[in-house]
Coordinates of C-alpha atoms and ligand atoms in Angstrom, one line a residue:
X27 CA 76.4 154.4 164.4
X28 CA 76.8 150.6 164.1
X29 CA 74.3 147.9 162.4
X30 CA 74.5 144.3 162.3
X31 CA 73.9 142.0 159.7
X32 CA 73.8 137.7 159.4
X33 CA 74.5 136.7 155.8
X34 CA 73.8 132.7 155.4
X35 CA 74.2 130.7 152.6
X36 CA 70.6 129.1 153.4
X37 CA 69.1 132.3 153.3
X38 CA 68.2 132.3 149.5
X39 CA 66.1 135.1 147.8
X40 CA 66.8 133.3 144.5
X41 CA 68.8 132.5 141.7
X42 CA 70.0 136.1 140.0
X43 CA 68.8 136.8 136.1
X44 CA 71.6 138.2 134.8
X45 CA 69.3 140.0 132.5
X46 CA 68.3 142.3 135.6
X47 CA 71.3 144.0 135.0
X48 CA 70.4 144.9 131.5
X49 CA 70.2 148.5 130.0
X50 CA 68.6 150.3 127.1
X51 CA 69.3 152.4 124.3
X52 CA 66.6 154.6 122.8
X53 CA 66.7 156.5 119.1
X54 CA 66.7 159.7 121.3
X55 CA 69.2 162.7 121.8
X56 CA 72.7 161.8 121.2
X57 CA 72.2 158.0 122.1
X58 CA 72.8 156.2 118.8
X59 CA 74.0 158.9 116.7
X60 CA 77.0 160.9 118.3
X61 CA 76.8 157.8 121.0
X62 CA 77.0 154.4 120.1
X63 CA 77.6 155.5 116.1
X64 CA 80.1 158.1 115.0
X65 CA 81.2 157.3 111.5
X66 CA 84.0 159.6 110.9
X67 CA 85.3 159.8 114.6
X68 CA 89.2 158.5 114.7
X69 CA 87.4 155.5 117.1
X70 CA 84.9 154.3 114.1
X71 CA 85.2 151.0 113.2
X72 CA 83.8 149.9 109.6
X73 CA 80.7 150.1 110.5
X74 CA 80.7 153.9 112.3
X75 CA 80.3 152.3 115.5
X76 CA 82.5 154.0 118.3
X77 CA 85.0 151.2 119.5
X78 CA 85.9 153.6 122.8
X79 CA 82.2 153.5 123.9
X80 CA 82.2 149.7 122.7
X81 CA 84.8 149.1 125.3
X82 CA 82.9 151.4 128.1
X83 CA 80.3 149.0 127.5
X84 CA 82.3 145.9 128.1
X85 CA 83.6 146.6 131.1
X86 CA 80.2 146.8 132.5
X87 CA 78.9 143.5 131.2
X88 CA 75.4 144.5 130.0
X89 CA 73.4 141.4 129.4
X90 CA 70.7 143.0 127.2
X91 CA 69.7 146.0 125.8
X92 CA 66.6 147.2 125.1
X93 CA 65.7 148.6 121.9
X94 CA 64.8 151.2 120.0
X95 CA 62.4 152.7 122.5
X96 CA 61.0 153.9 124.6
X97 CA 58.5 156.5 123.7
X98 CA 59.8 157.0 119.8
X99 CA 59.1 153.1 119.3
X100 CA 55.5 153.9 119.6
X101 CA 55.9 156.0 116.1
X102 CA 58.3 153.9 114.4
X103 CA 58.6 151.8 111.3
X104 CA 60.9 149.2 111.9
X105 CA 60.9 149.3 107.5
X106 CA 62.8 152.3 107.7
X107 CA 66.3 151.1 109.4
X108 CA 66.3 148.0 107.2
X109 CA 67.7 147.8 103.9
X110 CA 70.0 150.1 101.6
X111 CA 70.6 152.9 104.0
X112 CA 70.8 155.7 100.8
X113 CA 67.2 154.8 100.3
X114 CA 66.3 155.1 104.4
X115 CA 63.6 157.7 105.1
X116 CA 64.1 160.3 107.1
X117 CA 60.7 160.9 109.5
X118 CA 59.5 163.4 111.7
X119 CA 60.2 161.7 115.4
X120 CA 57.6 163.0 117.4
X121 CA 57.8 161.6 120.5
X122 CA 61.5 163.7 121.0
X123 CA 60.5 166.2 118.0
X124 CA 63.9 165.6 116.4
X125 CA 64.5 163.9 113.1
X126 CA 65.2 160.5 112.4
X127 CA 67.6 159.7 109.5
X128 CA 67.2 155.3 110.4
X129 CA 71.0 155.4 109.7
X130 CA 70.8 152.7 112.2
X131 CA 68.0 150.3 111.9
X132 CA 67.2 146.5 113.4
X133 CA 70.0 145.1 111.5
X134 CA 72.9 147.7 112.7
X135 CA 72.1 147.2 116.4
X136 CA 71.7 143.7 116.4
X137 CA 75.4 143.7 115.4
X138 CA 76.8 146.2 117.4
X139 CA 74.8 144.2 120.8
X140 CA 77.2 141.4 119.2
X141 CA 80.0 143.5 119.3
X142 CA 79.6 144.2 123.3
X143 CA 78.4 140.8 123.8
X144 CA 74.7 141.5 124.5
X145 CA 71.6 140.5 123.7
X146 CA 69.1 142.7 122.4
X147 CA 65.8 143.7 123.9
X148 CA 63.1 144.1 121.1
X149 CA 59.5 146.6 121.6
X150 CA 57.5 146.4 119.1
X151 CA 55.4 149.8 118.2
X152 CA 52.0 149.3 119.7
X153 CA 51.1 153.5 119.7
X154 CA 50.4 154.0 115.6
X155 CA 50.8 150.2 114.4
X156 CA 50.1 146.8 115.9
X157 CA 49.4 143.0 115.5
X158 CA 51.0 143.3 111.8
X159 CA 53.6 144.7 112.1
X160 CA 54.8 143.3 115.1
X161 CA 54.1 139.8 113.7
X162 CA 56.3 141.0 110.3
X163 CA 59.1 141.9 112.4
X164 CA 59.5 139.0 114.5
X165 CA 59.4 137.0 110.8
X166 CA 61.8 139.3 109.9
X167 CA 64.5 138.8 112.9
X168 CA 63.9 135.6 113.9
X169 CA 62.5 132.9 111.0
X170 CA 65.6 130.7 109.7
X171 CA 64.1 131.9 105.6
X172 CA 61.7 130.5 102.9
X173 CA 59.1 133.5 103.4
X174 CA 58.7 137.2 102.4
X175 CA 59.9 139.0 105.5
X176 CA 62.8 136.2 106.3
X177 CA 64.1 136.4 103.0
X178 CA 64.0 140.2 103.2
X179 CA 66.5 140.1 105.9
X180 CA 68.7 137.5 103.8
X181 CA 68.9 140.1 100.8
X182 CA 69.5 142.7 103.2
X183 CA 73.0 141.1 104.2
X184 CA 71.7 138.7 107.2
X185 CA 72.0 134.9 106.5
X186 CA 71.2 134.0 109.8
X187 CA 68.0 134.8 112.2
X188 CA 69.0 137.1 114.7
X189 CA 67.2 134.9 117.5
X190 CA 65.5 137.8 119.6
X191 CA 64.5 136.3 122.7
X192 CA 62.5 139.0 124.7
X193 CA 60.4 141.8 123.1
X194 CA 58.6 144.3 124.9
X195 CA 54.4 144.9 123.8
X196 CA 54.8 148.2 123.5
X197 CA 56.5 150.8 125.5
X198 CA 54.8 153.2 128.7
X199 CA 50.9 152.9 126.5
X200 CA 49.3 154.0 130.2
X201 CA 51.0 157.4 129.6
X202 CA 49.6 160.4 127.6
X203 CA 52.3 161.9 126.3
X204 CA 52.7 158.3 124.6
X205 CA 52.2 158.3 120.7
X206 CA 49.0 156.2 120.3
X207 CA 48.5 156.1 124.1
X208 CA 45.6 153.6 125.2
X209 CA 43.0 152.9 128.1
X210 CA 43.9 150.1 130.0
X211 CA 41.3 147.8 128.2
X212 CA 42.6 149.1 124.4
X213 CA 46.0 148.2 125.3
X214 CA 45.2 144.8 127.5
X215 CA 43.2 143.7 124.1
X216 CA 45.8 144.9 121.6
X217 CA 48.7 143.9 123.5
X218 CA 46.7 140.0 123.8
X219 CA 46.6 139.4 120.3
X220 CA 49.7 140.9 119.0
X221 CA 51.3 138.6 121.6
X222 CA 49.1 135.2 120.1
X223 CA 50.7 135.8 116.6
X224 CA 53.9 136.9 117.5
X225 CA 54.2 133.4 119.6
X226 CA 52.7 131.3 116.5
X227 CA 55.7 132.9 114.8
X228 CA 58.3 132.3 116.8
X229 CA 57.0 130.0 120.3
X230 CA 60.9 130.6 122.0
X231 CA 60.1 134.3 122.2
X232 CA 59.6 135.8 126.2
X233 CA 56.9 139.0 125.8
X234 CA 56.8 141.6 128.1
X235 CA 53.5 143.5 128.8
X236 CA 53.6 146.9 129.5
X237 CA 53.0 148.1 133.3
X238 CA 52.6 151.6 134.6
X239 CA 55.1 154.5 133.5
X240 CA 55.6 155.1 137.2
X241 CA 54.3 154.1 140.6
X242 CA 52.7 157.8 140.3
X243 CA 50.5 157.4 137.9
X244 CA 46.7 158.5 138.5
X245 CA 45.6 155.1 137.0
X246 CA 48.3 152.8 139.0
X247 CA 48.0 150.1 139.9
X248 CA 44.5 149.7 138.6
X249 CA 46.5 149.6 135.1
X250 CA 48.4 146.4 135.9
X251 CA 45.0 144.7 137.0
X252 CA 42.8 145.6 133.7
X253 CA 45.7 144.7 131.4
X254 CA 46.9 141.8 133.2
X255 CA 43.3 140.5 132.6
X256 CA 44.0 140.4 129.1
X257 CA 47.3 138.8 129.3
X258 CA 48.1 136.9 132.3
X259 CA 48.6 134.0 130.2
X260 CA 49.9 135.4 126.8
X261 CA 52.5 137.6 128.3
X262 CA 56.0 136.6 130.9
X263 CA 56.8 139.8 132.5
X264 CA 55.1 142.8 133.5
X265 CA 57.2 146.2 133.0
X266 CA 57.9 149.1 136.1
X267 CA 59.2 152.2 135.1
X268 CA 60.7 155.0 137.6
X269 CA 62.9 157.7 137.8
X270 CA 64.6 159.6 140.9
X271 CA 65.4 162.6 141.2
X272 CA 66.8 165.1 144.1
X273 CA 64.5 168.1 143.2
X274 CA 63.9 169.9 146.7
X275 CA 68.1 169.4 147.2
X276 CA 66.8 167.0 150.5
X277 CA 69.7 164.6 150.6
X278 CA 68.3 162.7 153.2
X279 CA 65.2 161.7 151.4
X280 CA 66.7 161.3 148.2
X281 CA 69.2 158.7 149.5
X282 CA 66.2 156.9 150.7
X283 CA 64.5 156.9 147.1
X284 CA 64.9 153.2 146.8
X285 CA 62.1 152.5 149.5
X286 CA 59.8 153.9 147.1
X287 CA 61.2 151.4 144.3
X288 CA 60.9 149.0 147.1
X289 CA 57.1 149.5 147.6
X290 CA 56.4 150.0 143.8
X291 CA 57.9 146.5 143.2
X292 CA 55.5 144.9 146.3
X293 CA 52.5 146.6 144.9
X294 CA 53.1 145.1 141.3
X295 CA 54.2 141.9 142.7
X296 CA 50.5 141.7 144.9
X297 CA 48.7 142.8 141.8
X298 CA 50.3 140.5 140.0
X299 CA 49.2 138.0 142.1
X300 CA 45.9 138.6 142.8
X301 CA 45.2 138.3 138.8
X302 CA 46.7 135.0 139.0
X303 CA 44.3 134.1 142.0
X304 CA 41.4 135.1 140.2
X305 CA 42.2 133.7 136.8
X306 CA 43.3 130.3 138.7
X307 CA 46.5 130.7 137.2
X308 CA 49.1 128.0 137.7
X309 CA 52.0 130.6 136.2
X310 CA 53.8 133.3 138.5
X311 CA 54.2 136.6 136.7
X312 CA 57.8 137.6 136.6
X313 CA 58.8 141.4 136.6
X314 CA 61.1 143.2 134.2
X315 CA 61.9 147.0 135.8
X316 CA 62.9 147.7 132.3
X317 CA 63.5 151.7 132.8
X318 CA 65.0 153.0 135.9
X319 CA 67.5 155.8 137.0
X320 CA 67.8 159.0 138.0
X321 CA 66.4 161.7 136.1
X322 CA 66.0 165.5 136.5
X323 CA 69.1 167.4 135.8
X324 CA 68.6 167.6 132.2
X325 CA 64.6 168.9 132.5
X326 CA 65.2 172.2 132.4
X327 CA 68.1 172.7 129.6
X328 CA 65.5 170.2 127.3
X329 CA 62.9 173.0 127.6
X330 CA 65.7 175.1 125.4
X331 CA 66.0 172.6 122.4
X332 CA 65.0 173.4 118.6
X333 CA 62.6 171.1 117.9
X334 CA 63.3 169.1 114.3
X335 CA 67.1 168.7 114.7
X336 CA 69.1 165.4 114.4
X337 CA 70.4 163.9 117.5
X338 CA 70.4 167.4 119.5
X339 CA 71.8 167.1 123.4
X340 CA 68.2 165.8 125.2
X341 CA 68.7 163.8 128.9
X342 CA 71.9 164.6 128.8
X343 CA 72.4 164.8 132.6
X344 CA 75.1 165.0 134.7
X345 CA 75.2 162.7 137.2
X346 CA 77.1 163.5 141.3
X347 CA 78.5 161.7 143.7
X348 CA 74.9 161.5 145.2
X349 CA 73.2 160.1 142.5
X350 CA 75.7 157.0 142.3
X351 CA 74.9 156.6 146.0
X352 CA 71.3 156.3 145.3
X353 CA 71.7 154.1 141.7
X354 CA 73.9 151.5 144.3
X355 CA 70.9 151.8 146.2
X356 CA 68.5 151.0 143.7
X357 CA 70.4 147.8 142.6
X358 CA 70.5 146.8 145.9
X359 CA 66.6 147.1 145.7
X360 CA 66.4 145.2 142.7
X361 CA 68.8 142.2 144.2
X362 CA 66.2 142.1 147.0
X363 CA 63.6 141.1 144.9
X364 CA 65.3 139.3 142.4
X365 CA 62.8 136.3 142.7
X366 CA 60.1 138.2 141.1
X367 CA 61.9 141.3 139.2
X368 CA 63.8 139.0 136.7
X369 CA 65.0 141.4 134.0
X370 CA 66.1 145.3 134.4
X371 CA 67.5 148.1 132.2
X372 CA 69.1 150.8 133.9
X373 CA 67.9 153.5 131.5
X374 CA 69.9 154.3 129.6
X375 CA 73.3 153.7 128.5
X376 CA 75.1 156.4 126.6
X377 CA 74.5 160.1 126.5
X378 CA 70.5 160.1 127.2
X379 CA 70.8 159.6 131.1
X380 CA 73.6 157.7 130.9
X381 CA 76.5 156.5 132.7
X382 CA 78.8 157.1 129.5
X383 CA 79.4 160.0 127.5
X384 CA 80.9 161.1 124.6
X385 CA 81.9 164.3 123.0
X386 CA 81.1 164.3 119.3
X387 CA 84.6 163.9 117.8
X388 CA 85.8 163.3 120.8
X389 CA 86.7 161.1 123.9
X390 CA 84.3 158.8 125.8
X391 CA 84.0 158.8 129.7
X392 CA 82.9 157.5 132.8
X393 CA 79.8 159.3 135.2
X394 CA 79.9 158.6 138.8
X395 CA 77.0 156.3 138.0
X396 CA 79.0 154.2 136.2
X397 CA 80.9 152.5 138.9
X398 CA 78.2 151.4 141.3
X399 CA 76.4 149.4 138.4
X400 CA 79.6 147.9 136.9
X401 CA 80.3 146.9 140.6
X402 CA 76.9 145.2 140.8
X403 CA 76.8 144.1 137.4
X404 CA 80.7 142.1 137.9
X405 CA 80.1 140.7 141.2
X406 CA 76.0 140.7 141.9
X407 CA 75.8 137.3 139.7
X408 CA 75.0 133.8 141.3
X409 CA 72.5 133.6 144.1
X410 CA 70.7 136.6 146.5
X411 CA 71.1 136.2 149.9
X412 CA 68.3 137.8 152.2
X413 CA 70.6 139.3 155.0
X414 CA 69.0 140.2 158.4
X415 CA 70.2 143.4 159.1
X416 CA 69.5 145.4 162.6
X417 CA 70.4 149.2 162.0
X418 CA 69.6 152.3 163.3
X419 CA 67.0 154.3 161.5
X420 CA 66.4 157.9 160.4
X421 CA 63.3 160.0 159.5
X422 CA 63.4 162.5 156.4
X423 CA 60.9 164.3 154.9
X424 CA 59.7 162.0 152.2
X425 CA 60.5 159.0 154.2
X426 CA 60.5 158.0 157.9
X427 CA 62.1 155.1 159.3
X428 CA 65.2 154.7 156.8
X429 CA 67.6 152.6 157.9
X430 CA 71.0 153.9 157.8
X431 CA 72.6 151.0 156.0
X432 CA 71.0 149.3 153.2
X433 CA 72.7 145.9 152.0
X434 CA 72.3 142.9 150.0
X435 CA 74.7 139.8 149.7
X436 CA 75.5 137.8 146.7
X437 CA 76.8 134.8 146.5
X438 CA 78.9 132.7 143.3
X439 CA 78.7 129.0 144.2
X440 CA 81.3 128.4 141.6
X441 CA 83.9 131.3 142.2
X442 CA 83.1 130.4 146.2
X443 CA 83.0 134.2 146.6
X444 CA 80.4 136.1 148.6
X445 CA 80.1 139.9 148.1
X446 CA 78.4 142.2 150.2
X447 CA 77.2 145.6 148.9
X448 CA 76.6 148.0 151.4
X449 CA 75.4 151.9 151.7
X450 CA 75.7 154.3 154.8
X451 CA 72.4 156.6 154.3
X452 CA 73.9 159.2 157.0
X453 CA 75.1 162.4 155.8
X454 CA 76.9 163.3 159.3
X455 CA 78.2 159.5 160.7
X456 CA 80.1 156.7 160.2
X457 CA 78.7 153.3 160.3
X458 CA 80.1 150.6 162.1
X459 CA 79.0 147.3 160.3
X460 CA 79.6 144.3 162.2
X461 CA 78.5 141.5 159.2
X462 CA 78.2 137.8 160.6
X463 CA 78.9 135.3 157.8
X464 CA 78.6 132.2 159.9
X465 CA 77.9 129.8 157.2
X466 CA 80.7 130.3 154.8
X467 CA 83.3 128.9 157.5
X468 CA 86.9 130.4 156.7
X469 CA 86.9 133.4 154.6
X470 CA 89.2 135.8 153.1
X471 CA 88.5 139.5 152.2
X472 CA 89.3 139.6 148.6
X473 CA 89.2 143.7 148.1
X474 CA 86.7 146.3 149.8
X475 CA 86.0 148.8 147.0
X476 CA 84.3 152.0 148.2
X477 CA 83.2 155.1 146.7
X478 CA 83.4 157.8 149.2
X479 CA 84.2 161.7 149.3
X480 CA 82.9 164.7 150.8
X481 CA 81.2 167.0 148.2
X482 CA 77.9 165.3 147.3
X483 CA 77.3 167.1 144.1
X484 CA 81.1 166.6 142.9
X485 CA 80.8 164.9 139.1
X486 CA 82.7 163.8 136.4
X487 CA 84.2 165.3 133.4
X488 CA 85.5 164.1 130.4
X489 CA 88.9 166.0 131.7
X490 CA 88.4 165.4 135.7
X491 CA 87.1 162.0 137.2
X492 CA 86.3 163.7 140.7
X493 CA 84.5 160.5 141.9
X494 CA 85.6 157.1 141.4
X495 CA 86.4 154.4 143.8
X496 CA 89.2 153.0 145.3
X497 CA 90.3 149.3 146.9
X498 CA 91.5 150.6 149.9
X499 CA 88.4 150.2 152.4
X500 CA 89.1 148.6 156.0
X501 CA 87.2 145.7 156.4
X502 CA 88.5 143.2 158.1
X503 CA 87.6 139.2 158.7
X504 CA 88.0 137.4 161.7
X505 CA 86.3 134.2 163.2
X506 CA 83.6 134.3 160.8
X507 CA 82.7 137.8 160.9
X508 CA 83.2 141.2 158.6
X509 CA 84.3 144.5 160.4
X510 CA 84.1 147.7 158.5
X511 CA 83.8 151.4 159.0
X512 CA 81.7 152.9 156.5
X513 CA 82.1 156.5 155.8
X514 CA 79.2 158.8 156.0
X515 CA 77.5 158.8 152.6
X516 CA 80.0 156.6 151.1
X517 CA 79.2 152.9 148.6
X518 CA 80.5 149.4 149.6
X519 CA 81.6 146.6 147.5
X520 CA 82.9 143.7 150.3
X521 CA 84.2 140.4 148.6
X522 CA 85.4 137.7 150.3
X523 CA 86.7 134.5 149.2
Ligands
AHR605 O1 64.1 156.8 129.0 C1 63.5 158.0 128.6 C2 62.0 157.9 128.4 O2 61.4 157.7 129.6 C3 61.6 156.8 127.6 O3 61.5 157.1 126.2 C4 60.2 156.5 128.1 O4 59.8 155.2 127.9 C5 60.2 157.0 129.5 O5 59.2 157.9 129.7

């Protein structure tokens, strides 16, 4: 197989958002506690928080994190995780039917997103509580002092405002399996005014309204329109949620998963538009895909789970060599439209589909997962270039017309470095890719990291890293031009100075 490709510096899709390579963590499974927080483990620092999984974190360069929720923020108190922890509630969580002890509150995580230089994500619980609360908590994190809720978070040990920039109205209220879960006109109403006061508390904040819980939905996209009636004005972004998942064990069309992100995205982005055409609106609405990843290994062992422990094993899945394939994919996806999807969170980060684990009392390691976003998330900053790309094409069963090689380029004015991720789709070929990068004059390759191998289903254990990647690919520059033999099914990281 061979496809071509012209990469030009002129060819702009836009200036990146870091934040779209943000992630989440969620008060579910073994996420925070047995995740992020371990008091006790030999790794603890003084606060309980795992410094092994603070380092994961690091290397991957997470923006943002979103916070705490997910479907539990929809029953939570933000009350309970402040203040004294001996005198923390515990509640029944039942979103997850586990129970919550609010060891870790606002407060904790705001410090340990310090601690792997993040910024934090906010919801707010718009399933049992509303305009109130939301408004107290945004008092509570981000006024400088002199009233109730401020001065509550002074005597609870925090001089300073936290400064949360971007909070999230709610979390997935289309869905009903969703605590409080709303018709599109309840929620487009609610979400309105609890986004008026929680601006004439704080005017820096950026809200997020919530979108569909997937492109699947029975009431998508009709969803987006009703609520962004309500708050085309009020609110920045519009959430997407997705997962993937290989279910049927039909490689072919689950390496092509990311045409169906592709086409969620366009459909949000029309709707999106077409409010704005019939509101007049002078703003753009701006996209935050703030859960995606692939999920489905983990369904059936969650069936099995007591209900009404603390922290039991729930998402836990184990990720292949496949699923990083598709997860390089789906970045590359989200690069493509990086003009309009501004902010992302690959969901989620540790333990509850995650691309680091941890063993209670244990070590901390990497999934196969883990590498295709750090890749993306180190070298995908600076500005999306829209390649033209001619490739041959396959049909699956989900999909037709899938081209082999799926690509993006990104380029770092400052560094003067242009990267070029790349995927073969073919499960029998090679790919030649001939890449033209006639505007960048004389360039050298840098490193060609690839993440190849043979067993599609081979994974990683805290004992045995069967995939991880290597700097040995073969591209080659001459006159201008990229060479490289791509592997069949095999991940591309090109960077050239
Ligand atoms: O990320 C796991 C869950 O997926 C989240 O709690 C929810 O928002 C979504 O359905």
């Amino acid at each position: 197989l061979q496809a071509k490709m012209i990469v030009d510096k002129d060819f702009t899709i836009a200036d990146i958002d870091n934040r779209i390579y943000g992630s989440f963590i969620e008060h579910l499974g073994r996420a925070v506690y047995g995740g992020i927080y371990e008091p006790g483990h030999p790794m603890a620092d003084e606060q309980g928080f795992r410094k092994d999984v603070i380092d994961l974190v690091r290397q991957l360069q997470v923006p943002i994190i979103r916070y705490p929720g997910g479907n539990m923020v929809s029953g939570y108190n933000w009350e309970d995780g402040v203040g004294p922890k001996g005198e923390r509630p515990r509640r029944l969580e039942l979103a997850w039917r586990t129970i919550e002890t609010n060891e870790v509150g606002t407060n904790e995580f705001v410090d340990w997103a310090k601690k792997v230089n993040a910024e934090v994500m906010m919801a707010v619980n718009l399933g049992t509580r509303g305009i109130e609360e939301a408004r107290n908590l945004v008092e509570y994190c981000n006024h400088p002092g002199g009233t109730y809720y401020s001065d509550l978070r002074k005597k609870h040990g925090y001089s300073e405002p936290h400064r949360i920039k971007t909070w999230c109205l709610g979390n997935e209220m289309d869905g009903p399996w969703q605590i409080g879960h709303k018709t599109a006109e309840e929620y487009g109403r609610l979400a309105l005014e609890t986004a008026k006061v929680m601006k004439w508390v704080d005017p820096t904040i950026e809200l997020v309204a919530c979108g569909s819980s997937s492109a699947s939905m029975p009431t998508f996209p009709q969803w987006e329109a009703t609520i962004l009636e309500h708050t085309y004005e009020a609110a920045d972004y519009i959430s997407l949620h997705q997962y993937f998942g290989n279910r049927d064990n039909d490689s072919a069309s689950y390496l092509a998963s990311a045409m169906e992100m592709d086409h969620f995205i366009r459909t949000v982005i029309a709707t999106c538009d077409y409010i704005k055409a019939k509101t007049r609106s002078k703003k753009t609405m701006q996209l935050s895909f703030d859960e995606w990843n692939v999920w489905f290994h983990s369904n059936e062992a969650d069936k099995k789970i007591e209900p009404w422990s603390i922290a039991p094993p729930q998402l836990e899945d184990v990720y292949n060599f496949e699923d990083a394939l598709l997860v390089g994919s789906l970045l590359i996806t989200l690069l493509k439209h990086s003009d309009r999807v501004r902010m992302a969170c690959m969901a989620q980060l540790v333990n509850v589909i995650a691309p680091i684990m941890t063993d209670n009392g244990g070590d901390a390691w990497k999934q196969t997962i883990y590498y295709p976003y750090m890749h993306v998330s180190l070298y995908g900053r600076g500005i999306a270039l829209q390649p033209v790309i001619s490739s041959p094409k396959y049909d699956a069963k989900a999909f037709t017309d899938v081209p082999y090689l799926d690509s993006v380029a990104v380029f770092h004015p400052e560094k003067g470095e242009v990267t070029v991720f790349a995927l073969n789709r073919s499960l029998e070929d090679s790919l030649v890719l001939d890449c033209d990068l006639r505007s960048f004059g004389h360039c050298e390759l840098l490193e060609h990291i690839v993440l190849e191998g043979d067993d599609l289903k081979a994974v990683n254990t805290q004992q045995h890293e069967a995939v991880k990647p290597h700097n040995r690919g073969n591209a080659e520059v001459r006159d201008g031009k990229v060479t490289a033999r791509l592997a069949n099914h095999s991940w591309h990281v090109i960077r050239l100075k």
